[in-house]
Coordinates of C-alpha atoms in Angstrom, one line a residue:
Chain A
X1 CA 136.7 114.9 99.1
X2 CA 133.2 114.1 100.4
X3 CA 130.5 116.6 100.0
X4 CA 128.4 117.7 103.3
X5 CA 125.1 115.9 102.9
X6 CA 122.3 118.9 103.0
X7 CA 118.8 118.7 103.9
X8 CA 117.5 118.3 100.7
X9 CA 119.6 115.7 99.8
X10 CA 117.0 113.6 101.7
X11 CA 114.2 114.7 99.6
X12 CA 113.8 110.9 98.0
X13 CA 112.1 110.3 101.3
X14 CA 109.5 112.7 100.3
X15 CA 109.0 110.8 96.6
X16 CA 108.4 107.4 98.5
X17 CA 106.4 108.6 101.2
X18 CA 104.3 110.3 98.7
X19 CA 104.0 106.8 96.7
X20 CA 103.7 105.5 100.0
X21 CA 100.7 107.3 101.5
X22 CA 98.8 107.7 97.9
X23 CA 97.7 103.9 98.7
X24 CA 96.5 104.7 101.9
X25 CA 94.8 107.4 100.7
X26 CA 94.2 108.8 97.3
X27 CA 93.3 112.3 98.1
X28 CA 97.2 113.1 99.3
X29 CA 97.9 112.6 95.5
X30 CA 97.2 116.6 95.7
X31 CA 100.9 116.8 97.9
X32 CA 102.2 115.9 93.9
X33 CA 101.1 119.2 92.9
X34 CA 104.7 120.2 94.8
X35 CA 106.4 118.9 92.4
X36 CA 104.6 119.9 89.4
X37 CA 104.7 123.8 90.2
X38 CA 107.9 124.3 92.4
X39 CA 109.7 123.3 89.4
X40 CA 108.4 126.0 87.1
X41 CA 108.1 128.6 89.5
X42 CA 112.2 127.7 89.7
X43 CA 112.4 127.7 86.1
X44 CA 110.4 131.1 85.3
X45 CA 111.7 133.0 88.7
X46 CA 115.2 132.3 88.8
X47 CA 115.9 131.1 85.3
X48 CA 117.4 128.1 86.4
X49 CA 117.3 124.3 87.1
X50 CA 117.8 124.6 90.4
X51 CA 114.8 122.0 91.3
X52 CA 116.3 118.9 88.7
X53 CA 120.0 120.3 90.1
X54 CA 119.2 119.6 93.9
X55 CA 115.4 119.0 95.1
X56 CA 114.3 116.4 92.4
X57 CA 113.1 113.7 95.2
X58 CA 112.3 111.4 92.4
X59 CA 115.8 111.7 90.6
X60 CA 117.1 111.1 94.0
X61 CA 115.4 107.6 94.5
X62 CA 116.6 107.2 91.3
X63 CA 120.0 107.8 91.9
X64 CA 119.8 105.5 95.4
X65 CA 117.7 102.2 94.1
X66 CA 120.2 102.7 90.7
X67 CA 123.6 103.6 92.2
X68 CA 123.6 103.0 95.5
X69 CA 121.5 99.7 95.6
X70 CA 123.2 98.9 92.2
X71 CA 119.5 98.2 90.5
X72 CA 120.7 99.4 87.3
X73 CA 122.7 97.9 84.1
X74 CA 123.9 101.8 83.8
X75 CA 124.7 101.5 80.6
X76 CA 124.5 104.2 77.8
X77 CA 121.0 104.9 77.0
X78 CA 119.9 105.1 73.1
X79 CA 120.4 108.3 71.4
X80 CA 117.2 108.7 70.8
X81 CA 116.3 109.4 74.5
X82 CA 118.2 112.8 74.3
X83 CA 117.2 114.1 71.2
X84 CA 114.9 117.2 71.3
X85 CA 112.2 115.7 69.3
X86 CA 112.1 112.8 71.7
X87 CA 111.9 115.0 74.9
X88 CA 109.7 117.8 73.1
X89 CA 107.0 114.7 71.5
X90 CA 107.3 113.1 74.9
X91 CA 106.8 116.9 77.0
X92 CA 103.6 117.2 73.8
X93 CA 102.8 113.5 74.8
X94 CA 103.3 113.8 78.5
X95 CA 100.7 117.5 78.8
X96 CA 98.0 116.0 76.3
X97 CA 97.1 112.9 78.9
X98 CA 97.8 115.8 81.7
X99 CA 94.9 117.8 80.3
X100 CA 93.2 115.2 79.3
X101 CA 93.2 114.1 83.1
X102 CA 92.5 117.6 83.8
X103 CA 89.4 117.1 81.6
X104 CA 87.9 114.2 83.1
X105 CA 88.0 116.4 86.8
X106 CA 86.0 118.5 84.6
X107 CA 83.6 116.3 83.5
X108 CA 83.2 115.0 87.2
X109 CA 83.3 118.8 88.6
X110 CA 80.2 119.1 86.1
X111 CA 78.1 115.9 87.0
X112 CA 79.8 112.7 85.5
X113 CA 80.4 109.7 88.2
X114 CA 83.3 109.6 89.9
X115 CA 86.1 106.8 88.8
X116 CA 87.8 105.1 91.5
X117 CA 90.4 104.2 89.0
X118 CA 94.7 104.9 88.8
X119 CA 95.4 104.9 85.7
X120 CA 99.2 103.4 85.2
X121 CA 100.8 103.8 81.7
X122 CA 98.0 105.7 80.1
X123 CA 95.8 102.6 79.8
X124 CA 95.6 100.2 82.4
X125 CA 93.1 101.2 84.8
X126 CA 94.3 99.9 88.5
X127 CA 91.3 99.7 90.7
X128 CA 91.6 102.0 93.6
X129 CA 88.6 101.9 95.7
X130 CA 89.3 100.7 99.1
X131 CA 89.2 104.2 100.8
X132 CA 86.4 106.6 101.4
X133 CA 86.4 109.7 99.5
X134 CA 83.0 110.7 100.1
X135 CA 83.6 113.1 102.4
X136 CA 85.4 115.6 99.6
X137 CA 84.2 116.9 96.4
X138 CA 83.9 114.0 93.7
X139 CA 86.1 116.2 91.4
X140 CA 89.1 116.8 94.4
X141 CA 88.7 112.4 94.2
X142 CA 89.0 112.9 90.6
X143 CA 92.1 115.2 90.3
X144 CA 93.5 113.5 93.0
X145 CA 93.6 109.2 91.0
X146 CA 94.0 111.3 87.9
X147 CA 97.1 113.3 89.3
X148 CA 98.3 109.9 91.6
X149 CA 98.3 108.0 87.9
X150 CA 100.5 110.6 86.1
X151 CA 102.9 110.3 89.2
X152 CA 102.7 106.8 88.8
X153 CA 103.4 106.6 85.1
X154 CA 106.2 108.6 85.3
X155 CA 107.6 106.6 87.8
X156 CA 107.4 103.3 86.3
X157 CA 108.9 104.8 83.0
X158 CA 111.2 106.1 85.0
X159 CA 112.0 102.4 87.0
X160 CA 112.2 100.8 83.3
X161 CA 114.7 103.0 81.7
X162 CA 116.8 103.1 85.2
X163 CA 116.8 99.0 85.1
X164 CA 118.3 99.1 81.6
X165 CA 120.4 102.3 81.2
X166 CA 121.7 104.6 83.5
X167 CA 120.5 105.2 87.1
X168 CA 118.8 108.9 86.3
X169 CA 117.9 108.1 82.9
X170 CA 114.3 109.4 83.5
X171 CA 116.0 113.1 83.7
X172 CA 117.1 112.6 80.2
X173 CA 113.6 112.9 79.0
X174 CA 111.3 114.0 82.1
X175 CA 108.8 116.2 80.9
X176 CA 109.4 118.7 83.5
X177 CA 113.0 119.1 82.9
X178 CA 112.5 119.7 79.4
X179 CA 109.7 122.5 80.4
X180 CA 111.8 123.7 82.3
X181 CA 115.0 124.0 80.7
X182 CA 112.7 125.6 77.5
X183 CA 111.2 128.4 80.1
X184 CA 115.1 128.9 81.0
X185 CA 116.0 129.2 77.4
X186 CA 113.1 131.6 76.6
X187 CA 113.6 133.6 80.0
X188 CA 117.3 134.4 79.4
X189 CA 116.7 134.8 75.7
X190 CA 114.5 137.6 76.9
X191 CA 117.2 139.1 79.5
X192 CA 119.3 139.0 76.7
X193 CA 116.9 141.4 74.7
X194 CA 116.5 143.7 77.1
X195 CA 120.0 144.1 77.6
X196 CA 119.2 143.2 81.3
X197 CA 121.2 140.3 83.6
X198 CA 119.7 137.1 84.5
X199 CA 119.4 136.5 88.2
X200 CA 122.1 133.7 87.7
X201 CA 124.7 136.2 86.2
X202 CA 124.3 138.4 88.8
X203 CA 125.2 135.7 91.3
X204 CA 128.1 134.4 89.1
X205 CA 129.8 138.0 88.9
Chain B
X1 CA 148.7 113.0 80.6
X2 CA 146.0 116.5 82.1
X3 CA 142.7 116.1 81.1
X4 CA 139.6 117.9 81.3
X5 CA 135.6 117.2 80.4
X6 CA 134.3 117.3 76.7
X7 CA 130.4 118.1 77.5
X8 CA 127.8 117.5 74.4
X9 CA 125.1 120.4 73.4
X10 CA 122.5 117.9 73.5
X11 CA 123.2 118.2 77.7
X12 CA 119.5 118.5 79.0
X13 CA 121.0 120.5 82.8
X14 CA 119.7 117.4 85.1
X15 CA 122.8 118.4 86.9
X16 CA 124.2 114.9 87.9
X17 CA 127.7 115.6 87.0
X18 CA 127.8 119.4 89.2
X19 CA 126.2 117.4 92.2
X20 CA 128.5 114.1 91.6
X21 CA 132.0 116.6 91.2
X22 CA 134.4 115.9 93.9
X23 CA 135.9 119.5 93.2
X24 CA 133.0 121.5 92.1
X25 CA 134.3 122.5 88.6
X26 CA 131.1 121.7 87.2
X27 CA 128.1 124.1 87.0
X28 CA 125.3 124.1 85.3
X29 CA 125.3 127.4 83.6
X30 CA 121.8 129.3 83.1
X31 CA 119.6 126.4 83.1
X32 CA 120.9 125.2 79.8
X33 CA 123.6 122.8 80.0
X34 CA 127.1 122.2 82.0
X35 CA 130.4 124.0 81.9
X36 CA 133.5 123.3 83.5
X37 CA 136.2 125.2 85.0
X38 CA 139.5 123.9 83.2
X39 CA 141.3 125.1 86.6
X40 CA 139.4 123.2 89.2
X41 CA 139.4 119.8 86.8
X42 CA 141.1 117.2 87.2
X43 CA 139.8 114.7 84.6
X44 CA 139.0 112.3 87.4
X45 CA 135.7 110.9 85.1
X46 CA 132.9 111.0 87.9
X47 CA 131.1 113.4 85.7
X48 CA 131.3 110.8 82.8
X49 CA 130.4 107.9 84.9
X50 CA 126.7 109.3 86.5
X51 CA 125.6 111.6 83.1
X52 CA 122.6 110.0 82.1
X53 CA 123.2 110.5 78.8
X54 CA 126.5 109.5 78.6
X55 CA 127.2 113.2 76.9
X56 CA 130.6 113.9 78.5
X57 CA 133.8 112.3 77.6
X58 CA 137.2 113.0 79.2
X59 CA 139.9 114.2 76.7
X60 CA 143.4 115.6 77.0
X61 CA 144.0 119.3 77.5
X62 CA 145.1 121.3 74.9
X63 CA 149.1 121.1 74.7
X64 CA 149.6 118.7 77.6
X65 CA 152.2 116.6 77.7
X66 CA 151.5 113.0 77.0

């Protein structure tokens, strides 16, 4: 039996486009924020996974280039990659650099010169200076190769470990899947205090 | 021999296995982990095949006939 394809079954064209127009220019790097917030609105509002479950664009690319395309060994990945002190160091890892990042907008926002730099991997600075920025804020340019290199990063961890494991082996250990699944925990640990039902339960019953 | 989904607490609710379900016996409950309805199963292993994590296994149901 074939599922109905819905609309947001297509949202991998959104992850490449956004790749996609971020080297044409840097400042639609803000477009990323999308994915950072819906996520955890998701998580905190309906106490669910909904956006990992069905509008994870990047998972979706995943899925294609890895299944689909057959770019993938899929083969079991190691246990470490699902334990909960791997995905909690990793989430710990994963929000230092992202304040860190947030930091260095900061430090621009306050007077520092503006880095026309991507940084992939947390360390290798990718030069990034072929378009004119001038024309925004110097921190807006900042947030924007800042937030463009976190995007990056994750997707490139996420290429390796869909090359060698499993298709969506990223979701094993994305930092905004564990996020969110702890402010589902948390949130329905909470319902359960109050004596009150989740929004979930009350669509199951 | 029936079968049905063993799915591991260490399930991190990416929801792979719901979405890949030709039957839609997979949910994934509360944001948490999956759960399967037992009824709607039919052991077919698609769920097994696209975890990530390679937590779910297919075993045989409780007092079926082999």
């Amino acid at each position: 039996m074939l599922k109905q394809k819905c609309w947001y079954d297509y949202l991998w064209i959104f992850s490449a486009v956004y790749f996609a127009l971020g080297l044409f220019n840097i400042l639609f790097a803000w477009l990323g924020l999308i994915c950072f917030i819906t996520p955890l609105l998701m998580a905190s509002i309906g106490g669910n996974k909904a956006y990992c479950n069905r509008f994870c664009g990047r998972g979706q690319l995943f899925e294609l280039l890895g299944g689909k395309l057959g770019i993938s060994r899929k083969k079991a990945p190691p246990g470490f990659l699902y334990s909960k002190w791997f995905r909690y160091g990793f989430l710990t890892f994963f929000m230092s650099m992202f304040f860190v990042m947030i930091y260095s907008t900061y430090l621009v926002f306050a007077g520092t010169t503006l880095r026309e730099a991507v940084t992939l991997l947390w360390v290798f600075k990718l030069p990034w200076n072929w378009v004119d920025t001038s024309f925004v804020s110097p921190w807006i340019a900042q947030f924007a190769f800042g937030f463009y290199g976190v995007m990056l990063t994750s997707s490139a961890l996420g290429l390796v470990t869909m090359l060698l494991f499993k298709p969506r082996s990223w979701c094993v250990y994305c930092p905004m899947g564990t996020m969110t699944q702890g402010i589902c925990r948390l949130k329905h640990k909470k319902d359960d205090l109050n004596g009150t039902q989740s929004q979930t339960d009350r669509r199951a019953s | 021999m029936k079968k049905k989904v063993s799915i591991s607490k260490l399930c991190v609710a990416c929801g792979c296995c719901a979405n890949s379900c030709p039957r839609g016996a997979l949910v994934i409950h509360k944001g948490l982990y999956s759960i399967s309805d037992e009824e709607k199963c039919v052991g077919c292993g698609k769920c097994a095949d696209v975890c990530p994590a390679c937590l779910i296994s297919i075993i045989a149901k409780e007092g079926a006939a082999c």
